[in-house]
Each structure stands twice: as C-alpha cells, then as structure tokens.
PDB file of C-alpha atoms in Angstrom:
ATOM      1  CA  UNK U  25       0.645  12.470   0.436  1.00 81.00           C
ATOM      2  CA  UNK U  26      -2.137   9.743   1.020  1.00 80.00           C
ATOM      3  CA  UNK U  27       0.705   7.215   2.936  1.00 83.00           C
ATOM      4  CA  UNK U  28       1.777  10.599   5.057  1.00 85.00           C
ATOM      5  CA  UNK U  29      -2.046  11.213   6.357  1.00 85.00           C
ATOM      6  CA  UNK U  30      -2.960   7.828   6.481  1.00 84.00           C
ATOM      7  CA  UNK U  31       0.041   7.146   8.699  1.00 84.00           C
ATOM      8  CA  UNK U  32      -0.599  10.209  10.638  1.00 86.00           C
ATOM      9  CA  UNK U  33      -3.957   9.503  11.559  1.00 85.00           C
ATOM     10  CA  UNK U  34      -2.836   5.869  12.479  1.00 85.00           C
ATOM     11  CA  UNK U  35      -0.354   7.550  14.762  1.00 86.00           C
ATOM     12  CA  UNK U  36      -2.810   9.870  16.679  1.00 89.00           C
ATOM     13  CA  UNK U  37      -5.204   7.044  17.333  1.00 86.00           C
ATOM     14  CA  UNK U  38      -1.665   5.518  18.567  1.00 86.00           C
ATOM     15  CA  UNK U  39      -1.521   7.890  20.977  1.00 89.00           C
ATOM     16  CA  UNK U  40      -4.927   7.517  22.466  1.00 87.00           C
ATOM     17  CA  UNK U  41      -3.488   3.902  23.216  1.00 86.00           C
ATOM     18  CA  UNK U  42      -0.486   5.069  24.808  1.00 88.00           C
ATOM     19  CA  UNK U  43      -2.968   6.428  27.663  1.00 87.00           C
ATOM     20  CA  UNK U  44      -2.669   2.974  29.672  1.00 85.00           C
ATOM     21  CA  UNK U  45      -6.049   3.249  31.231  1.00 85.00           C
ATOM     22  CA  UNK U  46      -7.486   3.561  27.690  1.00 84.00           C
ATOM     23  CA  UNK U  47      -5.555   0.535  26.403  1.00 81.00           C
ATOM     24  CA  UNK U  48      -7.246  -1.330  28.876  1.00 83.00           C
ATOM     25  CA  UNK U  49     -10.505  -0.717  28.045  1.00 85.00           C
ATOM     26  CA  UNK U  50      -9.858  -0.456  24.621  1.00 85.00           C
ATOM     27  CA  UNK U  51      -7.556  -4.072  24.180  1.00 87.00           C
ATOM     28  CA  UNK U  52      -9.003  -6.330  21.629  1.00 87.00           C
ATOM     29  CA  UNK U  53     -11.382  -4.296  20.259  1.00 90.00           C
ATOM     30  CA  UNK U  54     -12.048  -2.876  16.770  1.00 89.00           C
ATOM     31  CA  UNK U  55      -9.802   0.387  17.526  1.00 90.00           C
ATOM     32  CA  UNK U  56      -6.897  -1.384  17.884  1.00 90.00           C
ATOM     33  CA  UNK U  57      -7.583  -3.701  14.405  1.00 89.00           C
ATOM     34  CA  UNK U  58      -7.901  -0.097  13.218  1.00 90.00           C
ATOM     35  CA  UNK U  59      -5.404   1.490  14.407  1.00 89.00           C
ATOM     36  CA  UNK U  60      -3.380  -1.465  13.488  1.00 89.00           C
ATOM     37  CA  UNK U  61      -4.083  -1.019   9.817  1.00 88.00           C
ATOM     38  CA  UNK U  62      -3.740   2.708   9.378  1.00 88.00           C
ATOM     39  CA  UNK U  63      -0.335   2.316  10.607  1.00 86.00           C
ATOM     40  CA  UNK U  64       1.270  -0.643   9.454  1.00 83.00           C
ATOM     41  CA  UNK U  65      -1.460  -2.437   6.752  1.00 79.00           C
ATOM     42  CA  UNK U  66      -2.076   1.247   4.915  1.00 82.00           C
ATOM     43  CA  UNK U  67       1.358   2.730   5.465  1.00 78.00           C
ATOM     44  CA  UNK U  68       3.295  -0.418   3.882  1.00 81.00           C
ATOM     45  CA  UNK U  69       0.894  -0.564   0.910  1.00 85.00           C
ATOM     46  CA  UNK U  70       0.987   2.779  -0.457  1.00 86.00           C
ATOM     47  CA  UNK U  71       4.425   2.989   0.173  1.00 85.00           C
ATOM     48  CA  UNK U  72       4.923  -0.065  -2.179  1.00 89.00           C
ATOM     49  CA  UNK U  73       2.865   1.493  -4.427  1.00 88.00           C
ATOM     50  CA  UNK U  74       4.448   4.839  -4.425  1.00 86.00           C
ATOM     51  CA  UNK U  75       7.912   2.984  -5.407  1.00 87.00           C
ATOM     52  CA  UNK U  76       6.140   0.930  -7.887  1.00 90.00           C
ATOM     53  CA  UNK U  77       4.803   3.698  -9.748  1.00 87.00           C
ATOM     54  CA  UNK U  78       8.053   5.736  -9.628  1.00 81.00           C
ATOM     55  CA  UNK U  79      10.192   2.885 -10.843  1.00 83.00           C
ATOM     56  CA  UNK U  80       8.344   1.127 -13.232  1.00 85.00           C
ATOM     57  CA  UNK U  81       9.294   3.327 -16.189  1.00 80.00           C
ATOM     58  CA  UNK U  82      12.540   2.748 -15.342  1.00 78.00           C
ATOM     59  CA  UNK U  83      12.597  -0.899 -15.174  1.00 80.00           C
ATOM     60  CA  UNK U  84      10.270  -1.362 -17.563  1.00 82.00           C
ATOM     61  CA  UNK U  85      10.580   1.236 -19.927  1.00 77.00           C
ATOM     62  CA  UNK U  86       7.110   2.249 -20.374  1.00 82.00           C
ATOM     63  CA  UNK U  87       5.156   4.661 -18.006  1.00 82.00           C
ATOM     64  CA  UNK U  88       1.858   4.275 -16.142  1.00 86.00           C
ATOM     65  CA  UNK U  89      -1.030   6.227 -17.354  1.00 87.00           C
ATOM     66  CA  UNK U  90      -1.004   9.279 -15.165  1.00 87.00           C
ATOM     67  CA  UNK U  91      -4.946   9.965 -15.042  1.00 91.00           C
ATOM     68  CA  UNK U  92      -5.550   6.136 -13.889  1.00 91.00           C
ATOM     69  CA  UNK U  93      -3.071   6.119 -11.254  1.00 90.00           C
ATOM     70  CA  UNK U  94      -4.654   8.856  -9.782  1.00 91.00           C
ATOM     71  CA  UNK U  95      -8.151   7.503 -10.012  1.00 92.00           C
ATOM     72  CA  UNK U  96      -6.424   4.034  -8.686  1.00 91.00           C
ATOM     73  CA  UNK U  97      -5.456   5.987  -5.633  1.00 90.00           C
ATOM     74  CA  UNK U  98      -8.660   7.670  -5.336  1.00 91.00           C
ATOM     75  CA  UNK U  99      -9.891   4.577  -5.227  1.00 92.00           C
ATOM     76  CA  UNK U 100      -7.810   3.143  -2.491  1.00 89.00           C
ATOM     77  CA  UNK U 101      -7.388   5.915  -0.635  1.00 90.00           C
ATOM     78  CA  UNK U 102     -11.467   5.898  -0.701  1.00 92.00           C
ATOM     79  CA  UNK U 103     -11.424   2.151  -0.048  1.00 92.00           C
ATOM     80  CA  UNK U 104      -9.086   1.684   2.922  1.00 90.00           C
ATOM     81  CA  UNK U 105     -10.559   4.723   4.659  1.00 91.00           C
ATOM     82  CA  UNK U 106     -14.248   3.326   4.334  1.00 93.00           C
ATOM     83  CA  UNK U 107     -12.731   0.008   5.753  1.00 91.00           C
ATOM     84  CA  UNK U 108     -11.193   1.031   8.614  1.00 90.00           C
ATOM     85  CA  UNK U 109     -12.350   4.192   9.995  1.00 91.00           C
ATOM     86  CA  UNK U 110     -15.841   2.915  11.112  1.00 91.00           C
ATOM     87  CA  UNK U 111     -13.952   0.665  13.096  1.00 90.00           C
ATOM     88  CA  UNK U 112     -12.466   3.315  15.782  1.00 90.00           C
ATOM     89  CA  UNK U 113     -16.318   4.031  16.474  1.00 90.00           C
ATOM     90  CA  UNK U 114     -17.363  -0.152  16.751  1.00 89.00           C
ATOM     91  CA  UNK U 115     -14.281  -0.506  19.043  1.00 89.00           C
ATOM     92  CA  UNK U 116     -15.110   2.772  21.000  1.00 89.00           C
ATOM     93  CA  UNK U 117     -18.155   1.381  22.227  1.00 89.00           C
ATOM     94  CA  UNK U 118     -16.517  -1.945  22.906  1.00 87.00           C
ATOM     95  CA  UNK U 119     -16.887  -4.285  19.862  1.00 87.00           C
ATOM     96  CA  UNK U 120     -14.661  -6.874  20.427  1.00 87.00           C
ATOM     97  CA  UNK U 121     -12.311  -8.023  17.252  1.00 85.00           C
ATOM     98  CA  UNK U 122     -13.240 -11.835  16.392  1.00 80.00           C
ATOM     99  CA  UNK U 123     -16.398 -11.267  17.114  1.00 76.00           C
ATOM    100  CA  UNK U 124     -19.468 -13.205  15.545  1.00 74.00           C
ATOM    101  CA  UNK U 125     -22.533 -11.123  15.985  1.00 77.00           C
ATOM    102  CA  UNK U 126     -22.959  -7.489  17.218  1.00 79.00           C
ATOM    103  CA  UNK U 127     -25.991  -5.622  17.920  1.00 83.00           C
ATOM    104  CA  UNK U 128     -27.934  -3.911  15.439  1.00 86.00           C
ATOM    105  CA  UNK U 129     -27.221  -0.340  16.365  1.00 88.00           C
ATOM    106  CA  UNK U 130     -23.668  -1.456  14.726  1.00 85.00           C
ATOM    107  CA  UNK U 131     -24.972  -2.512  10.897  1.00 88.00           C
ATOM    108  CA  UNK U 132     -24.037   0.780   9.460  1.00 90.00           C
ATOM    109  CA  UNK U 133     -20.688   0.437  10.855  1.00 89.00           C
ATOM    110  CA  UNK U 134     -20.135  -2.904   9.273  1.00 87.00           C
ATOM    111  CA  UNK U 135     -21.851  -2.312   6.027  1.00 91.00           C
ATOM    112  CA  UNK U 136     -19.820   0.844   5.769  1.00 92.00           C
ATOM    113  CA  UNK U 137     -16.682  -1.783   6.475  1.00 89.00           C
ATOM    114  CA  UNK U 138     -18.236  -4.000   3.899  1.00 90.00           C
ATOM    115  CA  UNK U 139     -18.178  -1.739   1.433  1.00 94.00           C
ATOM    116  CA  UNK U 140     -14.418  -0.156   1.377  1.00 93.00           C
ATOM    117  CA  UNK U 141     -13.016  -3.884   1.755  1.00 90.00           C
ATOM    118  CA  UNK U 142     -15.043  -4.269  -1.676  1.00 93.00           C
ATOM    119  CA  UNK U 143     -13.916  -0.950  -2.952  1.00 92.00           C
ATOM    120  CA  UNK U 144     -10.207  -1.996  -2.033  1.00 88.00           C
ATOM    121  CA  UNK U 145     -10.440  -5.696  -4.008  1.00 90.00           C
ATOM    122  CA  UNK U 146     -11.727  -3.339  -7.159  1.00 90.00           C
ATOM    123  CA  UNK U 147      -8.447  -1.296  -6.352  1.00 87.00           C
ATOM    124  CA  UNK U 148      -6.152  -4.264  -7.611  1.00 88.00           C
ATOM    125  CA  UNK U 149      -8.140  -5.324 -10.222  1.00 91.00           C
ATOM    126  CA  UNK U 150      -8.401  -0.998 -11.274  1.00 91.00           C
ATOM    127  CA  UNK U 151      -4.114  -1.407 -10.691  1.00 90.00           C
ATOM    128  CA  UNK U 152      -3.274  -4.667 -12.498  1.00 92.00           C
ATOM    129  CA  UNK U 153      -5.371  -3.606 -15.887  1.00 92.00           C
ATOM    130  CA  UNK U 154      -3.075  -0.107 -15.264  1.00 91.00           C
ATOM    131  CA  UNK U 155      -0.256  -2.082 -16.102  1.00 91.00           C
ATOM    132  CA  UNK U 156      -1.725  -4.430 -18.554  1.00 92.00           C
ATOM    133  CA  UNK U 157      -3.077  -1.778 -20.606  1.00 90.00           C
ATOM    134  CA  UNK U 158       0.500  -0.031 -20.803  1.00 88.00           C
ATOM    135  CA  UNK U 159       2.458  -3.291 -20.961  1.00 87.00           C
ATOM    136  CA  UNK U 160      -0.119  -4.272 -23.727  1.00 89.00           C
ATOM    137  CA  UNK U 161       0.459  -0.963 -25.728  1.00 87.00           C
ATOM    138  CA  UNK U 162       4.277  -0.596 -24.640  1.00 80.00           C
ATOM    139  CA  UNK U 163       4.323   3.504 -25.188  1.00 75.00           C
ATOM    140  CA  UNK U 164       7.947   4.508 -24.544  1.00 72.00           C
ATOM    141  CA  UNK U 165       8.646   7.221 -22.008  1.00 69.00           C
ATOM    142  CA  UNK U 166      10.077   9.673 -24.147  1.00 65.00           C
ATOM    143  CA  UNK U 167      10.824  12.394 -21.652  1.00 62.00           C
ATOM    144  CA  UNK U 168      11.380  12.038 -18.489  1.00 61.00           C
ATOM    145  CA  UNK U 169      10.258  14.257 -15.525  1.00 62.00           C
ATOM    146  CA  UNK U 170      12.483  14.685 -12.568  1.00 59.00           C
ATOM    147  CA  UNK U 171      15.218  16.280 -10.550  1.00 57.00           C
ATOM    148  CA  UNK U 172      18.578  15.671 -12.795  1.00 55.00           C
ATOM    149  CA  UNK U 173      20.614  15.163  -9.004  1.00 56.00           C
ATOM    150  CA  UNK U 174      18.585  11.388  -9.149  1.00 62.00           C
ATOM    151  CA  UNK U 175      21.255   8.972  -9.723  1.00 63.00           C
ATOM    152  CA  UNK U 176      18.584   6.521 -11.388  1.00 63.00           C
ATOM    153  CA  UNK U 177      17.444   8.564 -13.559  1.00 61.00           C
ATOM    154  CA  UNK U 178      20.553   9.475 -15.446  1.00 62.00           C
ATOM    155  CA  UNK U 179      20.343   6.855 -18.051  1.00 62.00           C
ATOM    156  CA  UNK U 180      18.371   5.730 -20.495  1.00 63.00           C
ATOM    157  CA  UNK U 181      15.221   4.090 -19.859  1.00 61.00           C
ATOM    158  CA  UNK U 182      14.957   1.087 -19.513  1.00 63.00           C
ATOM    159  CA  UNK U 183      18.488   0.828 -18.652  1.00 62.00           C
ATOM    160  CA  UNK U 184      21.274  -0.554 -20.469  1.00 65.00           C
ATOM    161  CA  UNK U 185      23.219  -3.455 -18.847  1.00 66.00           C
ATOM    162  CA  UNK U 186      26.551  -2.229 -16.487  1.00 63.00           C
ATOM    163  CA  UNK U 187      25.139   1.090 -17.109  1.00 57.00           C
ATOM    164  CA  UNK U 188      26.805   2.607 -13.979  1.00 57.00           C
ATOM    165  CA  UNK U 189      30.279   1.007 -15.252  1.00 58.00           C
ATOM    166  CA  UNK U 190      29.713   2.187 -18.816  1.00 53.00           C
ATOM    167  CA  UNK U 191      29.708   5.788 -16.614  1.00 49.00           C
ATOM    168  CA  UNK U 192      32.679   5.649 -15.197  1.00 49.00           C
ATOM    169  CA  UNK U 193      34.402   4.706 -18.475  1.00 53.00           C
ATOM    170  CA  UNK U 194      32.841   7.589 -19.639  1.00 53.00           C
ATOM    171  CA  UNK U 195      34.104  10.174 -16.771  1.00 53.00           C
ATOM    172  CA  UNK U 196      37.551   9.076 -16.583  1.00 54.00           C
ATOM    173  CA  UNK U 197      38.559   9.179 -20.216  1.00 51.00           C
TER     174      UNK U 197
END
C-alpha cells in the first residue's frame, strides 16, 4: 500500500510536468529531484522490499518479525516522505537542484529534508538488525499464511532441492 501511494503521488506531480509551460519554469529545480524520487527512487525500494519480506521465509526458512517490519515501514514510509515532500515547495518557488546556498525563508524546508534523509539511514540499520535478530534466533515458520493457488508456496519451507521435479514424480504416478 505505501509503494501504491507513494507512486501515485509521484505520478500526479508527473502530471503537473506534463503541462509544458510548467516544465519550463519548473526544469532543474527541487520538484523535479522530487518528483524524480517518489516515482522511481521510492517506488523501486519498497517494491524490493515488499518481495524481500514475502520471500524470505521461503528462501530462508525463517520469517521476519511481523511487528518490526511494520514499524520498519513506518519508519521509511515516515522517512522518505519527510525527505522529499518539502522539496515540491523549495522547487515551487524556484530552488534550483545543485544548489549551494538558498535563502533563509527556505531552512525549514531543508532541515525538514535533513531530517527524513536521517530517518531513512536509521531505516536500514532498523531493517538489517530485522534480519539479524531472526537469522540469529532461526525460529522456523511453522505455518504458513497464504492463498494455496501460489505455486511457491506449495512446498516446504525452505525448499527442498528439484522440489518442482520431485512434484511431478509425485502427480504422474
């Protein structure tokens, strides 16, 4: 749900930049680098992580604690949203990207900027002692949660070798 808004709102502020007169005024500034992100930075990264979380326990064999995955996402979804959303305001009153030194009206903007990139770095760290902590304590998954029609989740986790051979064996005798 977070990739399908994040990528949503990326796409709106996409549309303000299909208005040609507006993607004059607006080219290289902070909307774009915004825009950018919501849309291609945000959208590939939570997709990753959505298919990371819903495989792991299957190629791993142990699952992800549910109640710090969500405060992981809470986390980024807080993060990435702090990061980039001040930006449409800097570039809608024509902060240029690359730029050194801004006026001071714009510190609250940046700080605010500031703060989510920091919040995002503590996402990974939040993410990589996820999986530590379950790696560390290797809990089996001992039931398993899902539609029955998902071909990868047939088998036993983790999965034995030539499982889908083993299955055919299996059928045809």
């Amino acid at each position: 749900m977070g990739f399908v808004f994040l990528f949503t709102v990326g796409g709106l502020t996409g549309v303000v930049l299909a208005n040609s007169s507006l993607d004059l005024v607006l080219h290289d500034t902070y909307y774009v680098v915004a825009h950018f992100h919501y849309v291609l930075r945000i959208g590939a990264v939570f997709a990753l992580l959505a298919g990371f979380v819903n495989w792991f326990r299957l190629i791993v064999g142990v699952t992800l604690n549910p109640v710090l995955l969500k405060a992981q996402f809470l986390v980024i979804f807080t993060g990435v949203n702090l990061t980039f959303f001040p930006m449409h305001f800097l570039g809608l009153a024509g902060i240029p990207r690359r730029y050194s030194d801004y006026p001071d009206f714009y510190l609250g903007f940046n700080f605010l900027a500031s703060i989510g990139s920091i919040i995002s770095i503590f996402r990974v760290v939040l993410l990589l002692g996820v999986v530590w902590e379950r790696l560390a304590t290797l809990r089996p998954v001992l039931f398993i949660i899902t539609p029955a029609s998902r071909v990868e989740m047939i088998h036993s986790c983790p999965p034995i070798d030539h499982s889908y051979q083993s299955l055919l064996k299996i059928e045809t005798a």
